Coordinates of C-alpha atoms in Angstrom, one line a residue:
X29 CA -9.6 78.5 -113.4
X30 CA -10.1 77.8 -109.7
X31 CA -7.0 78.2 -107.5
X32 CA -5.0 75.1 -106.7
X33 CA -5.5 74.0 -103.0
X34 CA -2.3 74.2 -100.9
X35 CA -0.3 71.0 -100.7
X36 CA 0.5 69.2 -97.4
X37 CA 3.9 70.0 -96.0
X38 CA 5.1 67.7 -93.2
X39 CA 7.7 70.1 -91.6
X40 CA 5.2 72.9 -91.5
X41 CA 2.3 70.8 -90.2
X42 CA 4.5 69.2 -87.5
X43 CA 5.6 72.7 -86.3
X44 CA 2.0 73.9 -86.2
X45 CA 0.8 70.8 -84.4
X46 CA 3.7 71.0 -81.9
X47 CA 2.9 74.6 -81.1
X48 CA -0.8 73.8 -80.7
X49 CA -0.1 70.9 -78.4
X50 CA 2.0 73.2 -76.2
X51 CA -0.9 75.7 -76.1
X52 CA -3.5 73.0 -75.4
X53 CA -1.2 71.6 -72.6
X54 CA -0.9 75.1 -70.9
X55 CA -4.7 75.8 -71.3
X56 CA -5.6 72.2 -70.4
X57 CA -8.1 72.3 -73.3
X58 CA -8.1 70.5 -76.7
X59 CA -9.7 73.4 -78.7
X60 CA -6.3 74.7 -80.1
X61 CA -5.6 71.3 -81.6
X62 CA -9.1 71.0 -83.1
X63 CA -8.7 74.4 -84.7
X64 CA -5.2 73.7 -86.1
X65 CA -6.4 70.3 -87.4
X66 CA -9.2 71.9 -89.4
X67 CA -6.8 74.6 -90.8
X68 CA -3.8 72.5 -91.9
X69 CA -4.1 71.3 -95.5
X70 CA -3.8 67.7 -96.5
X71 CA -5.7 64.4 -96.1
X72 CA -7.1 63.2 -92.8
X73 CA -4.6 60.3 -92.5
X74 CA -1.6 62.7 -93.2
X75 CA -2.8 65.1 -90.5
X76 CA -3.5 62.3 -88.0
X77 CA 0.0 60.8 -88.4
X78 CA 1.6 64.2 -88.0
X79 CA -0.3 65.0 -84.8
X80 CA 0.8 61.6 -83.5
X81 CA 4.4 62.5 -84.1
X82 CA 3.9 65.9 -82.4
X83 CA 2.5 64.3 -79.3
X84 CA 5.5 62.0 -79.0
X85 CA 7.9 64.9 -79.6
X86 CA 6.4 67.1 -76.9
X87 CA 6.3 64.1 -74.5
X88 CA 10.0 63.4 -75.2
X89 CA 10.9 67.0 -74.3
X90 CA 8.9 66.7 -71.1
X91 CA 10.7 63.5 -70.0
X92 CA 14.2 64.9 -70.9
X93 CA 13.4 68.1 -68.9
X94 CA 12.3 65.9 -65.9
X95 CA 8.9 67.4 -65.8
X96 CA 6.3 66.3 -63.2
X97 CA 4.1 63.3 -63.8
X98 CA 1.1 65.7 -64.0
X99 CA 2.4 67.2 -67.2
X100 CA 3.1 63.8 -68.7
X101 CA -0.4 62.6 -67.8
X102 CA -1.9 65.8 -69.2
X103 CA -0.3 65.0 -72.6
X104 CA -1.8 61.5 -72.6
X105 CA -5.2 62.9 -71.6
X106 CA -5.0 65.3 -74.6
X107 CA -4.2 62.2 -76.8
X108 CA -7.3 60.4 -75.4
X109 CA -9.4 63.5 -76.2
X110 CA -7.9 63.6 -79.7
X111 CA -8.9 60.0 -80.4
X112 CA -12.4 60.8 -79.2
X113 CA -12.6 63.8 -81.5
X114 CA -11.2 61.8 -84.4
X115 CA -8.0 63.9 -84.9
X116 CA -5.4 61.2 -84.0
X117 CA -5.1 57.4 -84.4
X118 CA -6.6 55.2 -81.7
X119 CA -3.3 53.7 -80.7
X120 CA -1.6 57.0 -79.8
X121 CA -2.4 57.1 -76.0
X122 CA -1.0 53.6 -75.7
X123 CA 2.2 54.4 -77.5
X124 CA 2.7 57.4 -75.3
X125 CA 2.1 55.3 -72.2
X126 CA 4.6 52.7 -73.3
X127 CA 7.2 55.5 -74.0
X128 CA 6.6 57.0 -70.5
X129 CA 6.9 53.7 -68.6
X130 CA 10.0 52.7 -70.5
X131 CA 11.8 55.9 -69.5
X132 CA 10.7 56.6 -65.9
X133 CA 12.0 55.0 -62.7
X134 CA 9.7 52.5 -60.9
X135 CA 8.5 55.0 -58.2
X136 CA 7.1 57.3 -60.9
X137 CA 5.8 54.3 -62.9
X138 CA 3.6 53.6 -59.9
X139 CA 1.9 57.1 -60.3
X140 CA 1.5 56.6 -64.1
X141 CA 0.0 53.1 -63.6
X142 CA -2.6 54.6 -61.1
X143 CA -3.8 56.7 -64.1
X144 CA -4.0 53.6 -66.2
X145 CA -6.0 51.8 -63.6
X146 CA -8.5 54.7 -63.2
X147 CA -9.2 54.7 -67.0
X148 CA -9.9 51.0 -67.4
X149 CA -13.5 51.9 -68.5
X150 CA -12.0 54.1 -71.3
X151 CA -9.7 51.3 -72.4
X152 CA -12.6 48.8 -72.6
X153 CA -14.8 51.1 -74.8
X154 CA -15.2 50.2 -78.4
X155 CA -13.1 53.2 -79.5
X156 CA -9.9 52.0 -77.7
X157 CA -10.2 48.3 -76.9
X158 CA -9.3 46.7 -80.3
X159 CA -6.5 49.2 -80.9
X160 CA -5.0 49.2 -77.5
X161 CA -5.4 45.7 -75.8
X162 CA -2.1 44.3 -77.2
X163 CA -0.2 47.5 -76.3
X164 CA -1.6 47.3 -72.7
X165 CA -0.7 43.6 -72.4
X166 CA 2.8 44.2 -73.6
X167 CA 3.2 47.3 -71.4
X168 CA 2.1 45.3 -68.3
X169 CA 4.4 42.4 -69.1
X170 CA 7.3 44.7 -69.5
X171 CA 6.5 46.3 -66.1
X172 CA 6.3 42.8 -64.5
X173 CA 9.7 41.9 -65.8
X174 CA 11.2 45.0 -64.2
X175 CA 9.5 44.5 -60.8
X176 CA 10.6 42.1 -58.1
X177 CA 8.0 39.7 -56.9
X178 CA 9.3 39.8 -53.4
X179 CA 10.1 43.5 -53.2
X180 CA 7.2 44.9 -55.3
X181 CA 4.5 42.3 -54.4
X182 CA 1.7 44.9 -54.2
X183 CA 2.5 46.6 -57.5
X184 CA 2.7 43.2 -59.2
X185 CA -0.7 42.3 -57.8
X186 CA -2.2 45.6 -59.0
X187 CA -1.0 44.8 -62.5
X188 CA -2.6 41.4 -62.5
X189 CA -5.9 42.8 -61.2
X190 CA -5.9 45.4 -63.9
X191 CA -5.4 42.8 -66.6
X192 CA -8.2 40.7 -65.0
X193 CA -10.5 43.8 -65.2
X194 CA -9.5 44.7 -68.7
X195 CA -9.8 41.3 -70.5
X196 CA -12.8 39.0 -70.5
X197 CA -12.6 35.7 -68.7
X198 CA -12.5 33.8 -72.0
X199 CA -9.4 35.7 -73.2
X200 CA -7.0 32.9 -74.3
X201 CA -3.8 34.9 -73.5
X202 CA -4.7 34.8 -69.8
X203 CA -5.7 31.2 -69.5
X204 CA -3.6 28.1 -68.6
X205 CA -5.4 26.1 -71.2
X206 CA -3.1 23.0 -71.0
X207 CA -3.2 22.9 -67.2
X208 CA 0.6 23.3 -67.0
X209 CA 2.4 23.6 -63.6
X210 CA 5.0 26.1 -62.6
X211 CA 7.9 23.6 -62.3
X212 CA 10.4 26.4 -61.7
X213 CA 8.8 27.0 -58.2
X214 CA 11.4 24.8 -56.4
X215 CA 11.5 24.9 -52.6
X216 CA 15.1 24.9 -51.5
X217 CA 16.0 23.3 -48.1
X218 CA 18.9 21.6 -46.4
X219 CA 19.3 18.1 -47.9
X220 CA 22.6 17.3 -46.1
X221 CA 22.0 15.7 -42.8
X222 CA 25.7 16.3 -41.8
X223 CA 25.1 20.1 -41.9
X224 CA 21.9 19.9 -39.9
X225 CA 21.7 21.7 -36.6
X226 CA 18.6 19.9 -35.5
X227 CA 19.0 17.7 -32.4
X228 CA 21.6 19.9 -30.7
X229 CA 20.8 20.9 -27.2
X230 CA 19.1 24.2 -26.6
X231 CA 21.4 24.9 -23.8
X232 CA 24.3 25.2 -26.2
X233 CA 22.3 27.6 -28.3
X234 CA 21.6 29.8 -25.3
X235 CA 25.3 29.9 -24.3
X236 CA 26.7 30.6 -27.7
X237 CA 23.8 32.8 -28.8
X238 CA 21.6 32.0 -31.8
X239 CA 22.4 33.8 -35.0
X240 CA 19.0 35.1 -36.1
X241 CA 18.6 35.3 -39.8
X242 CA 17.2 38.6 -41.2
X243 CA 13.5 38.4 -41.7
X244 CA 13.0 35.2 -39.8
X245 CA 12.2 36.5 -36.3
X246 CA 11.2 39.7 -34.8
X247 CA 13.7 41.7 -32.7
X248 CA 11.7 41.3 -29.5
X249 CA 10.7 37.7 -30.0
X250 CA 13.0 35.2 -28.4
X251 CA 13.2 31.6 -29.6
X252 CA 11.0 29.3 -27.7
X253 CA 11.1 25.5 -27.2
X254 CA 8.3 23.7 -29.0
X255 CA 6.6 20.7 -27.6
X256 CA 6.8 19.0 -31.0
X257 CA 9.8 16.7 -31.2
X258 CA 11.6 17.8 -34.4
X259 CA 14.5 16.0 -35.9
X260 CA 16.2 16.1 -39.3
X261 CA 14.0 13.2 -40.7
X262 CA 10.8 15.2 -40.0
X263 CA 12.3 18.3 -41.4
X264 CA 13.4 16.6 -44.6
X265 CA 10.1 14.7 -45.2
X266 CA 8.0 17.8 -44.4
X267 CA 9.8 20.0 -47.0
X268 CA 10.1 17.2 -49.6
X269 CA 6.3 17.2 -49.9
X270 CA 6.5 20.6 -51.6
X271 CA 7.9 18.9 -54.7
X272 CA 4.7 16.9 -55.0
X273 CA 2.6 20.0 -54.6
X274 CA 4.7 21.7 -57.3
X275 CA 4.4 18.8 -59.8
X276 CA 1.3 16.6 -58.9
X277 CA 1.8 14.1 -61.8
X278 CA 4.6 12.4 -59.8
X279 CA 1.8 10.9 -57.7
X280 CA 0.8 8.7 -60.7
X281 CA 4.2 6.9 -60.5
X282 CA 4.3 3.9 -58.2
X283 CA 7.6 4.7 -56.4
X284 CA 6.9 8.4 -56.0
X285 CA 3.4 7.6 -54.7
X286 CA 4.8 5.3 -52.0
X287 CA 7.2 8.1 -50.9
X288 CA 4.4 10.7 -50.9
X289 CA 2.2 8.3 -48.9
X290 CA 4.8 7.6 -46.3
X291 CA 5.8 11.3 -45.8
X292 CA 2.2 12.5 -45.8
X293 CA 1.1 10.0 -43.1
X294 CA 4.0 11.1 -40.8
X295 CA 3.4 14.9 -41.3
X296 CA -0.4 14.6 -40.8
X297 CA 0.2 12.4 -37.8
X298 CA 2.2 15.3 -36.2
X299 CA -0.6 17.7 -37.0
X300 CA -3.1 15.4 -35.4
X301 CA -1.0 14.7 -32.3
X302 CA 0.0 18.3 -31.6
X303 CA -3.0 20.5 -31.9
X304 CA -2.8 24.3 -31.4
X305 CA -4.3 26.2 -28.5
X306 CA -7.3 28.3 -29.6
X307 CA -6.9 30.8 -26.7
X308 CA -3.3 31.5 -27.5
X309 CA -4.0 31.9 -31.2
X310 CA -6.9 34.3 -30.5
X311 CA -4.8 36.4 -28.1
X312 CA -2.1 36.7 -30.7
X313 CA -4.6 37.8 -33.4
X314 CA -6.1 40.4 -31.1
X315 CA -2.6 41.8 -30.3
X316 CA -1.9 42.2 -34.0
X317 CA -5.2 44.1 -34.5
X318 CA -4.5 46.4 -31.6
X319 CA -1.0 47.3 -32.7
X320 CA -2.3 47.9 -36.3
X321 CA 0.5 45.7 -37.7
X322 CA 0.1 44.7 -41.3
X323 CA 0.0 41.0 -42.2
X324 CA 3.3 40.3 -44.0
X325 CA 3.0 37.8 -46.9
X326 CA 6.1 36.0 -48.2
X327 CA 5.9 34.6 -51.7
X328 CA 8.2 31.7 -50.7
X329 CA 8.4 29.5 -47.6
X330 CA 11.3 30.1 -45.2
X331 CA 12.9 26.7 -44.8
X332 CA 15.5 27.4 -42.1
X333 CA 15.8 24.6 -39.6
X334 CA 15.7 27.1 -36.8
X335 CA 12.1 28.1 -37.8
X336 CA 10.7 24.6 -38.0
X337 CA 9.2 24.6 -34.5
X338 CA 7.7 28.1 -34.8
X339 CA 6.2 27.2 -38.2
X340 CA 4.5 24.0 -37.0
X341 CA 3.1 26.0 -34.1
X342 CA 1.6 28.7 -36.4
X343 CA -2.0 28.2 -37.4
X344 CA -1.7 30.1 -40.7
X345 CA 1.2 28.0 -41.7
X346 CA -0.7 24.8 -41.0
X347 CA -3.6 26.1 -43.1
X348 CA -1.3 26.7 -46.0
X349 CA 0.0 23.1 -45.9
X350 CA -3.4 21.5 -45.5
X351 CA -4.9 23.6 -48.3
X352 CA -2.1 22.4 -50.5
X353 CA -3.2 18.8 -49.9
X354 CA -6.8 19.6 -50.8
X355 CA -5.7 21.3 -54.1
X356 CA -3.5 18.3 -55.0
X357 CA -6.2 15.8 -54.3
X358 CA -8.7 17.7 -56.4
X359 CA -6.3 17.6 -59.4
X360 CA -5.6 13.9 -58.9
X361 CA -9.3 13.0 -58.8
X362 CA -10.6 15.5 -61.4
X363 CA -11.2 15.1 -65.1
X364 CA -8.7 17.4 -66.9
X365 CA -8.8 17.7 -70.7
X366 CA -5.0 17.6 -71.2
X367 CA -4.2 15.0 -68.6
X368 CA -2.5 11.9 -70.1
X369 CA -4.5 8.7 -70.3
X370 CA -1.8 7.0 -68.3
X371 CA -2.6 9.3 -65.3
X372 CA -5.2 7.1 -63.7
X373 CA -5.6 6.4 -60.0
X374 CA -5.9 2.9 -58.7
X375 CA -8.8 1.9 -56.4
X376 CA -6.4 1.8 -53.5
X377 CA -5.1 5.3 -54.2
X378 CA -8.7 6.7 -54.7
X379 CA -9.7 5.2 -51.3
X380 CA -6.7 6.7 -49.5
X381 CA -7.3 10.1 -51.0
X382 CA -11.0 10.0 -50.0
X383 CA -10.1 9.1 -46.4
X384 CA -7.2 11.6 -46.2
X385 CA -9.4 14.4 -47.6
X386 CA -11.9 13.9 -44.7
X387 CA -9.0 14.0 -42.2
X388 CA -7.6 17.2 -43.7
X389 CA -11.0 18.9 -43.5
X390 CA -11.2 17.7 -39.9
X391 CA -7.8 19.2 -39.1
X392 CA -8.8 22.5 -40.7
X393 CA -11.9 22.7 -38.6
X394 CA -9.9 22.1 -35.5
X395 CA -7.2 24.6 -36.4
X396 CA -7.8 28.0 -34.6
X397 CA -9.1 30.6 -35.0
X398 CA -12.5 30.1 -36.7
X399 CA -11.5 26.6 -37.9
X400 CA -15.0 25.4 -38.6
X401 CA -15.9 28.4 -40.7
X402 CA -12.6 28.4 -42.6
X403 CA -13.0 24.6 -43.4
X404 CA -16.5 25.2 -44.8
X405 CA -15.4 28.1 -46.9
X406 CA -12.5 26.1 -48.4
X407 CA -14.8 23.3 -49.3
X408 CA -17.2 25.7 -51.0
X409 CA -14.4 27.3 -53.0
X410 CA -13.0 24.0 -54.2
X411 CA -16.5 22.8 -55.2
X412 CA -16.9 26.0 -57.2
X413 CA -13.5 25.3 -58.8
X414 CA -15.1 22.2 -60.5
X415 CA -17.2 24.5 -62.6
X416 CA -14.1 26.2 -63.9
X417 CA -12.5 22.9 -64.7
X418 CA -15.6 21.8 -66.7
X419 CA -15.5 25.2 -68.5
X420 CA -11.8 24.7 -69.5
X421 CA -12.5 21.1 -70.6
X422 CA -15.2 22.5 -73.0
X423 CA -12.6 24.8 -74.6
X424 CA -13.4 27.9 -72.6
X425 CA -16.5 29.1 -74.5
X426 CA -17.4 32.8 -74.3
X427 CA -19.8 33.8 -71.5
X428 CA -21.4 36.3 -73.9
X429 CA -24.3 34.7 -75.8
X430 CA -24.7 35.5 -79.4
X431 CA -27.7 37.7 -80.2
X432 CA -29.9 36.3 -82.9
X433 CA -29.9 38.6 -85.9
X434 CA -33.1 39.7 -87.6
X435 CA -31.7 38.5 -90.9
X436 CA -31.5 34.9 -89.8
X437 CA -33.3 32.6 -92.2
X438 CA -36.8 31.7 -91.1
X439 CA -37.4 28.2 -89.7
X440 CA -38.5 25.6 -92.2
X441 CA -42.2 25.2 -91.8
X442 CA -43.3 21.6 -90.9
X443 CA -46.0 20.6 -93.3
X444 CA -46.9 17.4 -91.4
X445 CA -46.3 16.0 -88.0
X446 CA -44.1 12.9 -87.6
X447 CA -46.1 9.6 -87.4
X448 CA -46.0 7.7 -84.2
X449 CA -44.1 4.9 -85.9
X450 CA -41.0 7.2 -86.1
X451 CA -40.8 7.5 -82.3
X452 CA -40.1 3.8 -81.8
X453 CA -41.8 1.1 -79.9
X454 CA -41.5 -0.5 -76.5
X455 CA -39.4 0.6 -73.6
X456 CA -36.7 2.2 -75.9
X457 CA -39.3 4.6 -77.4
X458 CA -37.6 8.0 -78.0
X459 CA -39.5 11.1 -76.8
X460 CA -38.5 14.3 -78.5
X461 CA -38.5 17.3 -76.1
X462 CA -38.1 20.5 -78.1
X463 CA -36.0 20.4 -81.3
X464 CA -33.0 18.4 -80.1
X465 CA -32.7 14.8 -79.1
X466 CA -29.5 13.5 -77.8
X467 CA -29.3 9.7 -77.0
X468 CA -27.6 8.4 -73.9
X469 CA -24.3 6.6 -74.2
X470 CA -26.0 3.3 -73.3
X471 CA -28.6 3.6 -76.1
X472 CA -26.2 4.7 -78.8
X473 CA -23.4 2.3 -78.1
X474 CA -25.5 -0.7 -77.1
X475 CA -25.2 -2.4 -80.5
X476 CA -21.4 -1.6 -80.8
X477 CA -20.7 -3.0 -77.3
X478 CA -22.5 -6.2 -78.2
X479 CA -20.6 -6.5 -81.5
X480 CA -17.2 -5.9 -79.7
X481 CA -17.8 -8.9 -77.4
X482 CA -15.7 -11.8 -78.8
X483 CA -18.4 -14.3 -77.8
X484 CA -20.8 -12.8 -80.4
X485 CA -18.3 -13.5 -83.2
X486 CA -19.2 -10.5 -85.3
X487 CA -16.9 -9.9 -88.3
X488 CA -15.2 -6.5 -88.5
X489 CA -16.8 -5.5 -91.8
X490 CA -20.3 -5.8 -90.3
X491 CA -19.5 -3.8 -87.1
X492 CA -21.3 -0.5 -86.6
X493 CA -18.0 1.3 -85.9
X494 CA -16.9 0.8 -89.5
X495 CA -19.9 2.8 -90.8
X496 CA -18.6 6.4 -91.4
X497 CA -22.0 8.0 -90.7
X498 CA -22.1 6.1 -87.3
X499 CA -18.5 7.2 -86.6
X500 CA -19.1 10.9 -86.9
X501 CA -22.3 10.7 -84.8
X502 CA -20.3 8.7 -82.2
X503 CA -17.6 11.4 -82.0
X504 CA -20.2 14.2 -81.5
X505 CA -21.9 12.2 -78.7
X506 CA -18.6 11.3 -77.0
X507 CA -17.5 15.0 -77.1
X508 CA -20.7 16.0 -75.2
X509 CA -21.2 13.0 -72.8
X510 CA -18.0 11.1 -72.2
X511 CA -14.9 12.4 -70.3
X512 CA -12.7 9.9 -72.2
X513 CA -13.0 12.0 -75.3
X514 CA -10.9 14.8 -73.8
X515 CA -8.2 12.6 -72.3
X516 CA -5.1 12.5 -74.6
X517 CA -3.5 9.2 -75.1
X518 CA -0.1 7.9 -76.2
X519 CA -1.8 5.2 -78.4
X520 CA -1.6 5.8 -82.1
X521 CA -4.8 5.0 -84.1
X522 CA -4.6 4.6 -87.8
X523 CA -8.3 5.1 -88.5
X524 CA -11.5 6.3 -86.9
X525 CA -13.0 2.7 -86.6
X526 CA -9.9 1.6 -84.6
X527 CA -10.3 4.6 -82.2
X528 CA -14.0 3.9 -81.8
X529 CA -13.3 0.2 -81.1
X530 CA -11.0 1.3 -78.3
X531 CA -13.6 3.7 -76.9
X532 CA -16.3 1.1 -77.0
X533 CA -14.2 -1.3 -75.0
X534 CA -13.7 1.4 -72.3
X535 CA -17.4 2.2 -72.2
X536 CA -18.3 -1.5 -72.0
X537 CA -16.4 -1.6 -68.7
X538 CA -18.2 1.4 -67.3
X539 CA -21.8 1.1 -68.6
X540 CA -24.3 -1.4 -67.3
X541 CA -24.7 -4.5 -69.5
X542 CA -27.3 -4.1 -72.3
X543 CA -30.7 -5.6 -71.7
X544 CA -31.6 -8.6 -73.9
X545 CA -35.0 -8.5 -75.5
X546 CA -36.8 -11.6 -76.6
X547 CA -38.4 -11.2 -80.0
X548 CA -42.0 -12.6 -79.9
X549 CA -44.1 -13.8 -82.8
X550 CA -46.1 -10.5 -82.7
X551 CA -42.9 -8.5 -83.2
X552 CA -42.0 -10.6 -86.3
X553 CA -45.5 -10.1 -87.7
X554 CA -45.2 -6.3 -87.2
X555 CA -41.8 -6.3 -89.0
X556 CA -43.4 -8.2 -91.9
X557 CA -46.3 -5.7 -92.0
X558 CA -43.8 -2.8 -91.9
X559 CA -41.8 -4.2 -94.8
X560 CA -45.1 -4.8 -96.8
X561 CA -46.2 -1.2 -96.2
X562 CA -42.7 0.1 -97.2
X563 CA -43.0 -1.6 -100.6
X564 CA -46.4 0.0 -101.2
X565 CA -45.4 3.6 -100.1
X566 CA -45.8 6.5 -102.5
X567 CA -42.9 8.8 -103.4
X568 CA -44.5 11.6 -101.4
X569 CA -44.6 9.5 -98.2
X570 CA -40.9 8.5 -98.7
X571 CA -39.9 12.2 -99.1
X572 CA -41.3 12.8 -95.6
X573 CA -39.2 10.0 -94.0
X574 CA -35.8 10.9 -92.5
X575 CA -32.8 10.9 -94.7
X576 CA -30.6 7.8 -94.5
X577 CA -26.8 7.5 -94.0
X578 CA -26.4 6.5 -97.7
X579 CA -28.3 9.5 -98.9
X580 CA -26.1 11.8 -96.7
X581 CA -23.0 10.2 -98.2
X582 CA -24.1 10.7 -101.8
X583 CA -25.4 14.3 -101.3
X584 CA -22.3 15.4 -99.3
X585 CA -20.1 14.6 -102.3
X586 CA -22.3 16.9 -104.5
X587 CA -22.6 19.7 -101.9
X588 CA -18.8 20.0 -101.4
X589 CA -17.5 23.5 -101.1
X590 CA -21.0 25.0 -101.0
X591 CA -21.7 23.5 -97.6
X592 CA -21.1 26.9 -95.9
X593 CA -23.8 28.6 -98.0
X594 CA -26.3 26.0 -96.9
X595 CA -25.3 25.9 -93.2
X596 CA -27.3 29.0 -91.9
X597 CA -30.5 27.7 -93.6
X598 CA -30.1 24.5 -91.7
X599 CA -30.1 26.6 -88.5
X600 CA -26.5 25.9 -87.7
X601 CA -24.9 28.4 -85.2
X602 CA -21.7 30.2 -86.0
X603 CA -19.9 28.3 -83.3
X604 CA -21.0 25.0 -84.9
X605 CA -19.8 26.1 -88.3
X606 CA -16.4 27.1 -86.9
X607 CA -16.2 23.7 -85.2
X608 CA -16.8 21.9 -88.5
X609 CA -14.1 24.0 -90.1
X610 CA -11.6 23.0 -87.4
X611 CA -12.5 19.3 -87.5
X612 CA -11.5 18.8 -91.2
X613 CA -9.8 20.4 -94.1
X614 CA -11.6 18.3 -96.7
X615 CA -14.6 20.1 -98.2
X616 CA -16.6 16.9 -98.8
X617 CA -16.0 15.8 -95.2
X618 CA -17.1 19.2 -93.9
X619 CA -20.3 18.9 -96.0
X620 CA -20.9 15.5 -94.5
X621 CA -20.4 16.7 -91.0
X622 CA -22.9 19.5 -91.6
X623 CA -25.5 17.1 -92.8
X624 CA -24.9 14.7 -89.9
X625 CA -25.1 17.6 -87.4
X626 CA -28.4 18.7 -89.0
X627 CA -29.7 15.1 -88.9
X628 CA -28.8 14.9 -85.2
X629 CA -30.4 18.3 -84.5
X630 CA -33.7 17.7 -86.4
X631 CA -34.2 14.0 -85.6
X632 CA -37.3 12.7 -87.4
X633 CA -37.8 16.0 -89.2
X634 CA -34.5 15.6 -91.1
X635 CA -36.3 14.7 -94.3
X636 CA -35.4 15.1 -97.9
X637 CA -38.3 17.5 -98.4
X638 CA -37.0 19.9 -95.7
X639 CA -33.5 19.7 -97.0
X640 CA -34.8 20.5 -100.5
X641 CA -36.7 23.6 -99.1
X642 CA -33.5 24.8 -97.4
X643 CA -31.5 24.4 -100.6
X644 CA -34.0 26.5 -102.5
X645 CA -34.0 29.2 -99.9
X646 CA -30.2 29.3 -99.9
X647 CA -30.1 29.8 -103.7
X648 CA -28.8 26.3 -104.5
X649 CA -31.7 25.4 -106.7
X650 CA -29.5 23.1 -108.9
X651 CA -28.6 20.9 -106.0
X652 CA -32.3 21.0 -104.8
X653 CA -33.4 19.7 -108.3
X654 CA -30.7 17.0 -108.2
X655 CA -31.8 15.8 -104.8
X656 CA -35.4 15.7 -105.9
X657 CA -34.5 13.6 -109.0
X658 CA -32.4 11.2 -106.8
X659 CA -35.2 10.9 -104.4
X660 CA -37.7 10.0 -107.1
X661 CA -35.3 7.6 -108.7
X662 CA -34.8 5.8 -105.4
X663 CA -38.6 5.6 -105.0

């Protein structure tokens, strides 16, 4: 009999791995660990888990003994090498990093985080990313909770930049998908006029001596008298505007808008009346460069009354306020997916915003130094921001395009070209460019808009919006071409036709009126000839005609749960399949959506014959035979 292999012993294995880790740490080489891993008996998972514990044990001893950061980072580097060699689990380096950052003070955490930043390429590799991204995100959030945004501003910024480098742009955890505002960012200022010191004579201040608040003025800088007349009303109105910048939706309320309008006109009038001196601003900037003084950034405004005259005379401060206006105006005018349907500007508001935007850009260009250049740069950045808004409205799709796999089903071969009759006649003739044809809103909803007009007296049961096939096509078209589709509403719709009726009324107000065509005698003769030809058509010709809405309805009920098997053979992308799954839980409805999407994609080539070929290739031969029989019966 062959000797029994030695059994795995956790205490013995842990002792050996701990000893090897110490040896590897001293030699700064992973070879002792590789040697021990191959010698210790037991399964691979048992040895990996034991080595993970040994790493944590050695790290704990180093932290208790107050070892240097170099030793701590050397242990983490050994763990990274262990993952690469396949002798420990992929999450081990991240667990060790979390332990270290939880135990060390903030000044040493800075050194550890520098190591994390330098290894961002390692964390993004396939070996580490999936196992470690949640650990890194949790670790960074824990650090941000410990740090002060005002005292540790640079460290907080480094953490945010690291996360931006680590995660892709489409990562949902880093996106403000619902366009929410930071309502906790409240600007506190003096709201009690009785306590205000504004309006007192400067002579009294000189005699009694002004109490300078810490951080408000430099030691060598004496208070100067500003040419701008400042009273408590201007102070109150100026800082009250911050509440509108904090929560822009207030501007959609009538009373709040009037207040905002009044305060804005007074503040901007002050900016226009008292312009800054370019020479003085340039001299001040040159002095800062010569002294090598760093530009100090404050996360919050200083709202002391004593600083008001200095702030209004500061070009950077003016730029901050004017830029806030431009950002606010862009939100109010823009199409935001999660913006309520009640948040709509009136024509008067839109006109005021347009005029004020021009004034703000003019003030920016006149504000020294390099005002013209700064104004153009801001305008360019805000225009680029529109692209990001559109991307968020579309659900933040990934920037990485899916690579077409070699195993993708081959395209269905077209046995015959579509006759000219299928392309339509007259000015509304549809031209197919490539494989997709998407009608315009005017073309698709022309009939529905006419039917919605009370003067035409069309009964509800005969309206196009009540046709389920038409309804699903309308939703797909609205999602791609109409901004109304993404605007949430407080109205409750009991059915799809009711919702479409509401959308048709909205579109009727925006789209140009449909053109009325006079039917001539020739057109009537052509329709009679078409009907006569249709009666004499053979079954083969009918199989080459596009499927009808009724055929889709019947076949969708038969297809049911097998729709997902057929989808790839109808050339549906993975993203389209996922969208169908999200739209409905009902299997028959998913099948119907698949067929409608295929019909929209293929146009005149969406024929029963091509559908039968796709069914046979997907292995659904029973359904193919059933569709063939139904087609022959209808013929």
